[in-house]
Coordinates of C-alpha atoms in Angstrom, one line a residue:
Chain A
M1 CA -21.6 26.4 7.0
S2 CA -18.3 26.0 7.8
L3 CA -16.1 24.2 10.7
I4 CA -15.1 26.3 13.0
A5 CA -11.9 25.3 14.8
S6 CA -10.7 25.9 18.3
P7 CA -7.6 25.2 20.0
Q8 CA -7.2 23.4 23.1
S9 CA -4.6 22.7 25.3
L10 CA -3.6 20.0 27.8
L11 CA -1.1 19.9 30.4
F12 CA 1.9 17.4 31.2
E13 CA 2.7 16.7 34.3
Q14 CA 4.5 13.4 34.2
P15 CA 8.1 13.8 32.5
L16 CA 8.4 12.5 29.0
Q17 CA 11.9 10.1 28.7
L18 CA 13.0 10.8 25.0
Q19 CA 15.3 8.4 22.8
G20 CA 18.3 11.1 22.8
G21 CA 18.6 10.5 26.4
G22 CA 16.5 13.4 27.4
V23 CA 13.8 13.9 29.2
L24 CA 10.7 16.2 29.1
R25 CA 9.6 17.7 33.1
G26 CA 6.6 18.6 31.4
Y27 CA 5.4 19.8 28.7
Q28 CA 2.0 21.0 27.2
L29 CA 0.4 19.9 23.8
T30 CA -1.8 22.0 21.7
Y31 CA -4.6 20.2 19.5
E32 CA -7.9 20.5 18.1
T33 CA -10.4 18.3 17.5
Y34 CA -13.8 17.9 15.1
G35 CA -16.4 15.7 15.2
E36 CA -18.3 13.8 18.0
L37 CA -16.6 10.5 20.0
N38 CA -19.1 7.9 19.1
A39 CA -20.4 6.4 22.2
Q40 CA -18.1 3.3 21.8
R41 CA -15.3 5.6 21.6
S42 CA -14.5 3.9 18.5
N43 CA -14.1 5.9 15.3
A44 CA -11.2 8.5 16.4
V45 CA -8.8 9.3 13.9
L46 CA -5.9 11.2 14.5
I47 CA -3.5 13.1 11.7
C48 CA 0.2 14.0 11.9
H49 CA 1.4 17.2 10.9
A50 CA 4.5 17.1 8.5
L51 CA 7.6 19.7 8.8
N52 CA 5.7 23.6 9.1
A53 CA 2.0 22.3 9.9
S54 CA 0.0 22.6 12.9
H55 CA -2.5 21.0 15.0
H56 CA -4.6 23.5 13.0
V57 CA -6.0 20.4 10.3
A58 CA -9.5 21.6 9.4
G59 CA -11.7 24.5 9.7
E60 CA -11.1 28.2 10.4
Y61 CA -11.2 30.2 13.4
A62 CA -14.1 32.6 14.3
N63 CA -13.8 35.7 12.6
Q64 CA -10.4 35.0 11.1
D65 CA -10.2 35.3 7.0
K66 CA -8.0 33.0 5.5
S67 CA -7.7 30.6 8.4
Q68 CA -8.1 26.9 6.6
G69 CA -6.7 24.2 8.3
W70 CA -3.6 22.6 6.5
W71 CA -5.4 19.3 5.0
D72 CA -8.9 21.6 5.3
N73 CA -9.2 19.9 1.7
M74 CA -9.8 16.5 3.4
V75 CA -10.7 16.5 6.7
G76 CA -13.7 17.7 7.6
P77 CA -17.9 18.0 7.0
G78 CA -18.2 16.0 3.8
K79 CA -14.8 15.8 3.3
P80 CA -12.5 12.3 2.9
V81 CA -11.9 12.4 6.2
D82 CA -15.4 13.1 7.0
T83 CA -15.5 14.4 10.2
N84 CA -19.6 14.0 10.6
R85 CA -18.9 10.8 10.9
F86 CA -14.8 10.8 12.6
F87 CA -13.7 12.6 16.0
V88 CA -10.5 13.9 13.9
I89 CA -7.8 15.4 16.1
G90 CA -5.3 17.3 15.4
V91 CA -2.0 17.7 17.5
N92 CA 1.1 20.2 17.5
N93 CA 4.3 18.5 18.5
L94 CA 6.8 18.7 20.7
G95 CA 9.2 21.2 19.7
S96 CA 6.9 22.5 17.3
C97 CA 6.5 26.7 17.4
F98 CA 2.3 26.2 17.2
G99 CA 1.3 25.7 20.9
S100 CA 3.2 22.7 22.4
T101 CA 6.1 23.3 24.1
G102 CA 8.5 24.0 22.0
P103 CA 12.6 25.7 22.5
M104 CA 10.4 29.2 23.0
H105 CA 8.7 28.2 26.0
V106 CA 10.7 28.3 29.1
N107 CA 12.8 25.4 30.8
P108 CA 11.4 24.6 33.9
D109 CA 15.2 23.3 34.8
S110 CA 16.9 26.6 34.5
G111 CA 14.0 29.1 34.1
R112 CA 14.9 30.6 30.6
V113 CA 13.6 30.3 27.7
Y114 CA 14.8 26.5 25.9
G115 CA 16.2 27.9 22.7
A116 CA 19.1 25.9 21.7
D117 CA 18.7 23.7 24.8
F118 CA 15.4 21.9 24.2
P119 CA 16.7 18.5 23.7
V120 CA 15.7 16.7 20.6
V121 CA 12.8 15.1 19.7
T122 CA 12.1 12.1 17.7
V123 CA 9.3 10.7 16.1
E124 CA 9.0 8.2 18.3
D125 CA 8.6 10.7 21.2
W126 CA 6.2 12.8 19.4
V127 CA 3.9 9.3 19.1
S128 CA 4.5 9.0 22.9
A129 CA 3.3 12.1 23.5
Q130 CA 0.3 11.7 21.0
A131 CA -0.7 8.1 22.8
R132 CA -0.6 10.2 26.3
L133 CA -3.0 12.8 24.1
L134 CA -5.3 10.0 23.4
D135 CA -5.6 8.7 27.3
K136 CA -6.4 12.0 28.3
L137 CA -9.3 12.3 25.3
G138 CA -10.7 8.6 26.4
V139 CA -9.6 7.5 23.3
A140 CA -8.2 3.7 23.4
Q141 CA -7.8 3.3 20.1
L142 CA -7.8 4.6 16.9
A143 CA -9.8 3.7 13.8
A144 CA -7.2 5.2 11.8
V145 CA -4.1 7.5 12.0
M146 CA -2.8 9.2 8.8
G147 CA -0.2 11.6 7.6
G148 CA 1.5 12.6 4.7
S149 CA 5.7 12.8 4.4
L150 CA 6.9 13.5 7.8
G151 CA 3.3 12.7 8.8
G152 CA 3.2 9.5 7.7
M153 CA 6.0 8.6 9.3
Q154 CA 4.2 8.9 12.5
A155 CA 1.6 6.9 11.0
L156 CA 4.5 4.4 10.8
S157 CA 5.4 4.7 13.8
W158 CA 2.3 4.4 15.6
S159 CA 1.5 0.5 14.1
L160 CA 4.9 -0.6 15.3
Q161 CA 5.6 1.2 19.0
Y162 CA 1.4 0.8 19.4
P163 CA 0.3 -2.0 17.4
Q164 CA -2.6 -2.4 19.5
R165 CA -3.6 0.8 19.8
I166 CA -4.4 1.9 15.4
R167 CA -6.7 -0.4 13.5
H168 CA -5.7 1.4 10.0
A169 CA -2.8 3.3 9.2
V170 CA -2.6 6.0 6.7
V171 CA 0.9 6.7 5.6
I172 CA 0.7 9.3 2.3
A173 CA 4.4 10.2 0.7
S174 CA 6.4 9.2 3.0
A175 CA 9.5 6.6 3.8
P176 CA 10.6 3.8 6.5
N177 CA 13.9 6.5 6.7
L178 CA 15.5 9.2 4.8
N179 CA 17.7 8.8 2.0
A180 CA 21.5 10.5 1.7
E181 CA 20.0 13.1 -0.3
N182 CA 17.3 14.2 1.7
I183 CA 19.6 14.2 5.1
A184 CA 21.8 16.7 2.5
F185 CA 19.2 19.3 2.0
N186 CA 17.9 19.2 5.3
E187 CA 21.8 19.6 6.2
V188 CA 22.1 22.6 3.8
A189 CA 18.7 24.2 5.5
R190 CA 20.5 24.1 9.1
R191 CA 23.4 25.5 8.3
A192 CA 21.6 28.3 6.9
I193 CA 20.4 29.0 10.1
V194 CA 23.3 27.7 12.2
T195 CA 25.7 30.3 10.3
D196 CA 23.3 33.8 10.1
P197 CA 24.9 35.8 12.9
D198 CA 21.0 36.5 14.1
F199 CA 20.8 32.7 15.8
H200 CA 23.2 33.3 18.5
G201 CA 24.3 29.3 19.2
G202 CA 20.0 29.1 18.8
H203 CA 19.5 32.0 21.6
F204 CA 18.2 34.5 19.7
Y205 CA 15.1 35.0 21.4
A206 CA 17.3 36.9 24.3
H207 CA 19.2 39.2 22.0
G208 CA 15.5 40.3 20.8
V209 CA 15.8 39.1 16.8
V210 CA 15.5 36.4 14.3
P211 CA 18.1 34.4 12.0
K212 CA 15.4 35.4 9.4
R213 CA 18.0 35.0 6.5
G214 CA 18.4 31.7 7.5
L215 CA 15.1 31.1 7.6
R216 CA 14.6 32.0 4.0
I217 CA 17.2 30.3 2.7
A218 CA 16.6 26.8 4.2
R219 CA 12.4 27.4 3.1
M220 CA 13.4 28.7 -0.6
L221 CA 15.4 25.2 -0.6
G222 CA 12.6 23.0 0.8
H223 CA 10.1 24.5 -1.5
I224 CA 12.3 23.7 -4.5
T225 CA 12.7 20.4 -3.1
Y226 CA 8.8 19.9 -2.7
L227 CA 7.9 20.9 -6.6
S228 CA 8.3 18.8 -9.2
D229 CA 10.6 20.6 -12.7
D230 CA 7.2 19.9 -15.0
V231 CA 5.5 22.2 -12.2
M232 CA 7.9 24.7 -11.9
N233 CA 8.3 25.0 -15.5
T234 CA 4.7 25.3 -16.4
K235 CA 4.1 27.8 -13.6
F236 CA 7.4 30.4 -14.3
G237 CA 9.5 28.9 -17.2
R238 CA 11.6 31.3 -17.7
M239 CA 9.8 34.4 -17.2
L240 CA 10.8 37.8 -15.8
Q241 CA 9.3 39.5 -13.0
S242 CA 9.4 42.9 -15.4
G243 CA 9.7 43.4 -18.8
Q244 CA 11.0 41.9 -21.9
D245 CA 14.7 41.9 -21.0
F246 CA 16.9 41.0 -18.9
K247 CA 18.5 44.1 -16.4
Y248 CA 22.4 42.6 -16.4
S249 CA 21.8 42.6 -12.5
T250 CA 23.3 40.0 -10.3
Q251 CA 21.1 41.1 -7.6
E252 CA 18.1 42.1 -8.4
V253 CA 14.9 39.7 -9.1
E254 CA 14.8 39.0 -13.0
F255 CA 13.0 35.3 -13.3
Q256 CA 10.0 34.9 -11.6
I257 CA 11.1 31.8 -9.7
E258 CA 13.2 33.6 -8.1
S259 CA 10.7 36.4 -6.7
Y260 CA 8.3 33.3 -6.0
L261 CA 10.6 31.9 -3.6
R262 CA 12.1 35.0 -1.8
Y263 CA 8.3 35.6 -1.6
Q264 CA 8.0 31.8 0.2
G265 CA 10.7 32.7 2.4
D266 CA 10.0 36.0 3.7
K267 CA 6.2 34.4 4.9
F268 CA 8.2 31.2 6.2
S269 CA 10.8 33.5 8.3
E270 CA 7.8 35.5 9.8
Y271 CA 6.1 33.3 11.5
F272 CA 8.5 29.7 11.7
D273 CA 11.0 29.4 15.2
A274 CA 14.7 28.5 13.7
N275 CA 15.4 26.1 16.8
T276 CA 11.6 24.4 15.7
Y277 CA 13.1 23.7 12.0
L278 CA 16.4 22.2 13.3
L279 CA 14.9 20.6 16.0
I280 CA 12.3 18.6 12.8
T281 CA 14.5 18.2 10.0
R282 CA 16.9 16.1 12.7
A283 CA 13.5 13.9 13.8
L284 CA 13.2 13.1 10.0
D285 CA 17.3 12.4 9.8
Y286 CA 16.7 10.1 12.5
F287 CA 13.7 7.8 11.8
D288 CA 15.0 4.4 11.1
P289 CA 12.5 2.2 11.8
A290 CA 14.8 -1.0 10.4
S291 CA 17.7 0.6 12.3
A292 CA 17.0 -1.9 14.9
F293 CA 17.1 -4.7 12.5
Q294 CA 20.0 -4.3 10.7
G295 CA 18.0 -2.5 7.9
N296 CA 16.1 -5.5 7.6
L297 CA 12.3 -3.0 7.4
Q298 CA 10.5 -6.7 6.8
Q299 CA 11.5 -7.5 10.3
A300 CA 11.2 -3.8 11.7
L301 CA 7.2 -4.2 10.4
A302 CA 6.6 -7.2 12.1
S303 CA 5.2 -6.0 14.5
A304 CA 2.8 -3.8 13.2
Q305 CA -1.1 -5.2 13.7
A306 CA -2.7 -2.1 12.1
Q307 CA -4.2 -2.4 7.8
F308 CA -2.0 -0.1 6.2
L309 CA -2.7 3.0 3.0
L310 CA -0.4 3.7 1.6
V311 CA -0.2 6.5 -1.1
S312 CA 2.6 7.9 -3.2
F313 CA 2.9 10.4 -6.6
T314 CA 4.5 9.6 -9.6
T315 CA 6.7 12.8 -9.4
D316 CA 7.2 13.5 -6.1
W317 CA 11.0 13.1 -5.4
R318 CA 11.7 13.9 -2.2
F319 CA 9.7 10.9 -1.5
A320 CA 9.7 9.0 -4.4
P321 CA 7.1 5.9 -4.9
A322 CA 10.0 3.6 -4.8
R323 CA 9.9 4.8 -1.0
S324 CA 6.6 3.5 -0.5
R325 CA 6.7 0.6 -2.1
E326 CA 9.7 0.1 -0.2
M327 CA 7.3 0.2 3.0
V328 CA 4.4 -1.9 0.4
Q329 CA 7.4 -4.5 0.1
A330 CA 8.2 -5.6 4.0
L331 CA 3.7 -5.5 4.5
V332 CA 3.3 -7.9 2.1
A333 CA 5.7 -9.8 3.2
N334 CA 4.4 -10.1 6.6
Q335 CA 0.9 -10.7 4.9
R336 CA -0.2 -7.4 6.3
Q337 CA -3.9 -6.0 4.6
V338 CA -2.1 -3.7 3.1
S339 CA -3.4 -1.2 -0.2
Y340 CA -1.2 0.9 -2.5
A341 CA -2.4 3.8 -4.8
E342 CA 0.6 5.1 -7.7
I343 CA -1.2 8.4 -7.9
D344 CA 0.1 9.9 -11.8
A345 CA 0.1 13.6 -10.4
P346 CA 2.3 16.6 -11.4
H347 CA 2.7 18.9 -7.7
G348 CA 5.6 16.3 -6.9
H349 CA 5.6 16.1 -2.5
D350 CA 3.4 18.9 -2.1
A351 CA 0.8 16.3 -3.9
F352 CA 0.1 15.0 -0.9
L353 CA -1.8 18.5 -0.1
L354 CA -3.3 19.4 -2.9
D355 CA -6.6 18.5 -4.5
D356 CA -6.8 15.9 -6.7
A357 CA -9.9 13.5 -7.7
R358 CA -8.4 10.0 -7.6
Y359 CA -6.3 10.7 -4.3
L360 CA -9.2 12.4 -2.4
S361 CA -11.3 10.0 -3.8
L362 CA -9.7 7.1 -2.8
V363 CA -8.9 8.8 0.5
R364 CA -12.7 8.5 0.7
A365 CA -13.2 5.1 0.1
Y366 CA -10.8 3.9 2.0
F367 CA -12.4 6.0 5.2
E368 CA -15.4 4.7 3.6
R369 CA -13.8 1.3 4.8
I370 CA -12.8 1.8 8.1
L371 CA -16.1 3.2 8.7
S372 CA -18.3 0.5 7.8
E373 CA -15.4 -1.5 9.8
T374 CA -16.2 0.3 13.0
P375 CA -18.1 -0.6 16.1
A376 CA -21.1 2.7 16.1
Chain B
M1 CA -17.0 -10.9 -14.0
N2 CA -18.2 -14.0 -16.4
P3 CA -20.0 -16.5 -14.0
V4 CA -18.5 -19.4 -15.7
L5 CA -15.0 -18.7 -15.9
R6 CA -15.4 -17.2 -12.0
D7 CA -16.7 -20.8 -11.0
A8 CA -13.8 -22.6 -13.3
V9 CA -11.1 -20.1 -11.6
M10 CA -12.6 -21.1 -8.2
Q11 CA -12.8 -25.1 -8.7
M12 CA -8.7 -24.8 -8.6
V13 CA -8.4 -22.6 -6.0
P14 CA -8.3 -24.4 -2.5
F15 CA -10.7 -23.0 0.2
G16 CA -8.5 -20.5 2.3
S17 CA -5.9 -20.1 -0.1
R18 CA -3.8 -16.6 0.3
V19 CA -4.4 -15.3 -3.5
L20 CA -1.7 -12.7 -5.9
D21 CA -4.7 -11.7 -8.1
L22 CA -2.3 -9.6 -11.2
G23 CA -4.5 -7.5 -13.0
C24 CA -7.2 -7.7 -10.8
G25 CA -9.9 -5.1 -12.3
D26 CA -12.3 -4.0 -10.1
G27 CA -11.7 -7.0 -7.9
A28 CA -14.8 -8.5 -8.2
L29 CA -13.0 -12.1 -8.3
L30 CA -10.8 -11.6 -5.3
A31 CA -14.1 -10.6 -3.5
H32 CA -16.0 -13.8 -4.6
L33 CA -13.2 -15.6 -3.2
Q34 CA -12.7 -13.2 -0.1
R35 CA -16.2 -13.9 1.0
H36 CA -17.0 -17.5 -0.4
H37 CA -13.6 -19.2 0.0
G38 CA -12.1 -18.2 2.7
C39 CA -9.2 -16.0 0.7
S40 CA -7.4 -13.4 1.3
G41 CA -4.4 -11.1 -0.4
Y42 CA -4.0 -8.6 -2.6
G43 CA -4.8 -7.8 -6.4
V44 CA -2.7 -5.7 -8.5
E45 CA -3.6 -3.0 -10.8
I46 CA -2.6 -0.2 -13.1
D47 CA -6.0 1.8 -13.6
D48 CA -6.7 4.4 -11.3
A49 CA -10.4 3.8 -11.5
N50 CA -9.9 -0.3 -10.6
V51 CA -7.7 0.7 -7.6
L52 CA -10.7 2.5 -6.4
A53 CA -13.0 0.2 -7.0
C54 CA -11.0 -2.4 -4.7
V55 CA -10.7 0.0 -2.1
K56 CA -14.6 0.2 -2.4
Q57 CA -15.2 -3.1 -2.2
G58 CA -13.0 -3.8 -0.1
V59 CA -10.0 -5.7 -1.4
E60 CA -6.2 -5.3 -0.7
V61 CA -5.3 -3.7 -4.3
I62 CA -1.5 -2.3 -5.2
Q63 CA -0.9 -0.6 -7.8
L64 CA 1.8 -1.5 -10.1
N65 CA 2.8 -2.0 -13.8
L66 CA 3.1 -5.6 -14.4
D67 CA 5.9 -4.6 -17.1
Q68 CA 8.2 -3.9 -14.1
G69 CA 7.8 -7.4 -12.9
L70 CA 7.2 -9.0 -9.4
S71 CA 10.2 -8.2 -7.6
M72 CA 8.2 -7.2 -4.8
F73 CA 7.0 -10.6 -3.8
G74 CA 9.2 -13.3 -2.5
D75 CA 9.1 -16.9 -3.2
Q76 CA 6.7 -18.8 -3.1
S77 CA 4.7 -16.7 -1.3
F78 CA 1.4 -17.6 -2.2
D79 CA -0.9 -20.3 -3.1
V80 CA -2.1 -19.4 -6.1
V81 CA -1.5 -16.3 -8.5
L82 CA -3.9 -15.4 -11.4
Q83 CA -3.8 -13.9 -14.5
I84 CA -7.5 -13.7 -15.5
D85 CA -7.1 -12.5 -19.1
T86 CA -4.1 -10.4 -18.4
L87 CA -1.3 -12.2 -20.3
Q88 CA -2.2 -10.6 -23.6
H89 CA -1.9 -7.1 -22.0
L90 CA 1.5 -7.8 -21.1
R91 CA 4.9 -7.0 -23.0
N92 CA 6.7 -9.6 -21.0
A93 CA 4.6 -12.0 -20.9
E94 CA 7.3 -15.0 -20.9
T95 CA 8.8 -12.7 -17.6
M96 CA 5.1 -12.8 -16.1
L97 CA 4.3 -16.4 -16.6
Q98 CA 8.0 -17.5 -15.2
E99 CA 7.3 -14.8 -11.9
T100 CA 4.1 -16.0 -11.9
V101 CA 5.2 -19.7 -10.5
R102 CA 8.4 -18.4 -8.7
V103 CA 5.7 -15.9 -6.4
G104 CA 3.1 -19.2 -6.6
R105 CA 3.1 -22.2 -5.6
M106 CA 0.6 -22.8 -8.1
G107 CA -0.7 -20.1 -11.3
I108 CA -3.9 -20.2 -12.9
V109 CA -3.8 -18.3 -16.2
T110 CA -6.9 -18.1 -18.7
F111 CA -6.3 -15.4 -22.3
P112 CA -8.8 -15.8 -24.9
N113 CA -7.8 -18.1 -27.1
F114 CA -7.5 -16.6 -31.2
A115 CA -7.7 -20.2 -32.9
H116 CA -11.1 -20.4 -31.6
W117 CA -13.2 -21.0 -34.8
P118 CA -15.1 -17.9 -35.4
N119 CA -11.8 -16.5 -35.1
R120 CA -10.1 -18.8 -37.7
L121 CA -13.4 -18.1 -40.0
S122 CA -13.0 -14.7 -39.5
V123 CA -9.1 -14.3 -40.3
M124 CA -10.0 -16.7 -43.2
Q125 CA -12.6 -13.9 -44.7
G126 CA -10.0 -11.5 -44.7
H127 CA -10.6 -9.6 -41.3
M128 CA -8.9 -9.7 -37.9
P129 CA -11.5 -11.0 -35.9
V130 CA -13.2 -8.8 -33.3
T131 CA -16.0 -10.5 -31.3
R132 CA -16.8 -11.0 -27.7
K133 CA -13.9 -11.7 -26.2
L134 CA -12.1 -10.0 -28.6
P135 CA -14.0 -7.0 -29.2
F136 CA -11.3 -4.5 -30.2
Q137 CA -9.7 -3.4 -33.9
W138 CA -7.3 -4.3 -34.5
Y139 CA -5.4 -0.8 -34.3
D140 CA -7.2 0.2 -30.8
T141 CA -7.0 -3.6 -29.2
P142 CA -5.2 -3.3 -25.5
N143 CA -4.0 -6.9 -26.7
I144 CA -0.5 -7.0 -27.9
R145 CA 0.1 -10.3 -27.2
V146 CA -2.5 -12.7 -29.0
A147 CA -2.3 -16.3 -28.8
T148 CA -3.8 -19.8 -29.2
F149 CA -4.6 -22.8 -26.3
T150 CA -1.8 -24.0 -28.4
D151 CA 0.9 -21.9 -28.3
F152 CA 0.9 -21.4 -25.1
L153 CA 1.3 -24.9 -24.7
A154 CA 4.1 -24.5 -26.6
M155 CA 5.4 -22.3 -24.6
A156 CA 4.8 -23.5 -21.1
T157 CA 6.9 -26.4 -22.4
K158 CA 9.8 -24.7 -23.0
N159 CA 9.6 -23.4 -19.5
Q160 CA 9.1 -25.8 -18.3
L161 CA 6.4 -25.8 -16.2
T162 CA 4.3 -28.5 -14.8
I163 CA 0.6 -28.4 -16.5
K164 CA -2.3 -29.8 -13.7
N165 CA -4.8 -28.7 -15.8
A166 CA -5.7 -26.9 -19.3
F167 CA -8.5 -27.0 -20.6
G168 CA -11.2 -24.2 -22.3
L169 CA -14.4 -22.7 -21.4
H170 CA -17.0 -21.3 -23.6
D171 CA -20.5 -19.8 -22.4
D172 CA -22.2 -22.9 -21.3
G173 CA -19.2 -24.5 -19.8
V174 CA -15.8 -26.3 -19.7
V175 CA -14.3 -27.7 -23.2
R176 CA -12.3 -30.7 -22.9
W177 CA -12.6 -31.8 -26.6
W178 CA -10.2 -29.2 -29.3
P179 CA -10.1 -26.6 -26.7
N180 CA -8.0 -25.1 -29.4
A181 CA -10.9 -24.8 -31.8
R182 CA -13.8 -24.7 -29.8
A183 CA -12.9 -22.6 -27.2
A184 CA -13.3 -19.0 -26.6
T185 CA -10.8 -18.9 -23.8
A186 CA -8.1 -20.8 -22.6
V187 CA -7.6 -21.8 -18.7
F188 CA -3.9 -23.2 -17.6
Q189 CA -3.4 -24.3 -14.1
L190 CA 0.3 -24.4 -13.7
S191 CA 3.3 -24.8 -11.0
A192 CA 7.1 -24.8 -11.9
L193 CA 8.3 -28.2 -12.4
T194 CA 10.6 -28.0 -9.2
S195 CA 7.7 -27.6 -6.7

């Protein structure tokens, strides 16, 4: 019997002051929960999503094939984050396009769809909004907050913004900030979107079009960076899409990798919002908790009280193990409780979403430890 | 873990110490020090199965290859740095010894003593020793830095380390008389000369 998920939404009337200076006067958060909050309200786990995921972490929707949550291999009944024992919350972040208030919603100030006018949101803003959701759900303290990649940044930020409200932070395939190369990739993706003639300065909704060309290219580029050289070569190599011979064409699909990337780009452009892509990549770029401490990460993490598990993957060059080690080093220097695993997986950044027995066993063991310390 | 070795190490670790255990294996020693000796700290391990075992028993573990050094850890940031039967696996054994006393106010190093008499006998009979402490054939041994009690003493002196305690261990306890021949395991308690 698989887990049936059902999304819910809550309206927040209290304005949210944003880090960038703007204010969201009122907003909606869409979320899902799995499992039961125990009587002590001590077994809640918040899962933070990365770039293109959502509140739909686990389970599937009733009567909807292939609707598994994006981390269904990690979260669910009997899974490493066991929903028979933990109350798990997935929440769609502000500015996203899967239910929570975002650029395609109506701006109460103007009565028009936000579009490009949606205020820039940061990781810190997301965490503040998530904390308000927990208030409404009656969760004063999380047993753990967990996320991969950009989700890991939110977990890290939780430990700094609300050090007393989390007992554990599980930070996977993440980094304490983006390096120049990472910002560069984001910028190329953004330029692809913004220069698409269908973008209309971000107000394409009114024109009844979607800047799909830009979204496709953004996704193709992103996809390359989520894989490793080895995996791409193993999966595609130089295999041709059809036949044994070159077509000697500059525009037709020739190699299988081209077809694969075009397919991924097409699929993405059908469901993802262009303004959301801009907003979320910007949130990635801006995240840098050490910046308030002249770049000193050790000082930045001094306020963290949580116990940490960090995991990285050896072939992840987008969020390389060295970036995780920086965080481990800063936590060790602050004498925080931290464990760190470097999983030798071939799949690049994507590995954090895939099945690897060592990785899943480790997370399972860590959550069993959390449970053993959790007041029941 | 061998209780004689465990107890000998515990006697040298002050109660409540912050401990870094290099090559901590499944974390048994650190778990014991946490539970019975008020200690805290981290194990360092390279092996996936051992990292998992540490997490399972509630020992903080950091997965690192010790051959890449200890740059993650600050000077004198631990009360005790343990190298329990780890030295013989390290390519850069001498550097790691220097790192041990840089990071720790005290270092405790143990390793199989190659000059233990059964090993000598074996070599005299024409064979590399295969014993309980050194159970591998020469062609598949992970022990790439085999040394004797006396060899280590010489290296520690060359590196100007202060040897606070040095003895051998055997099945039934501490060996203080002629450990170079009589002990299967060599034990050294060290610190940097300046401290």
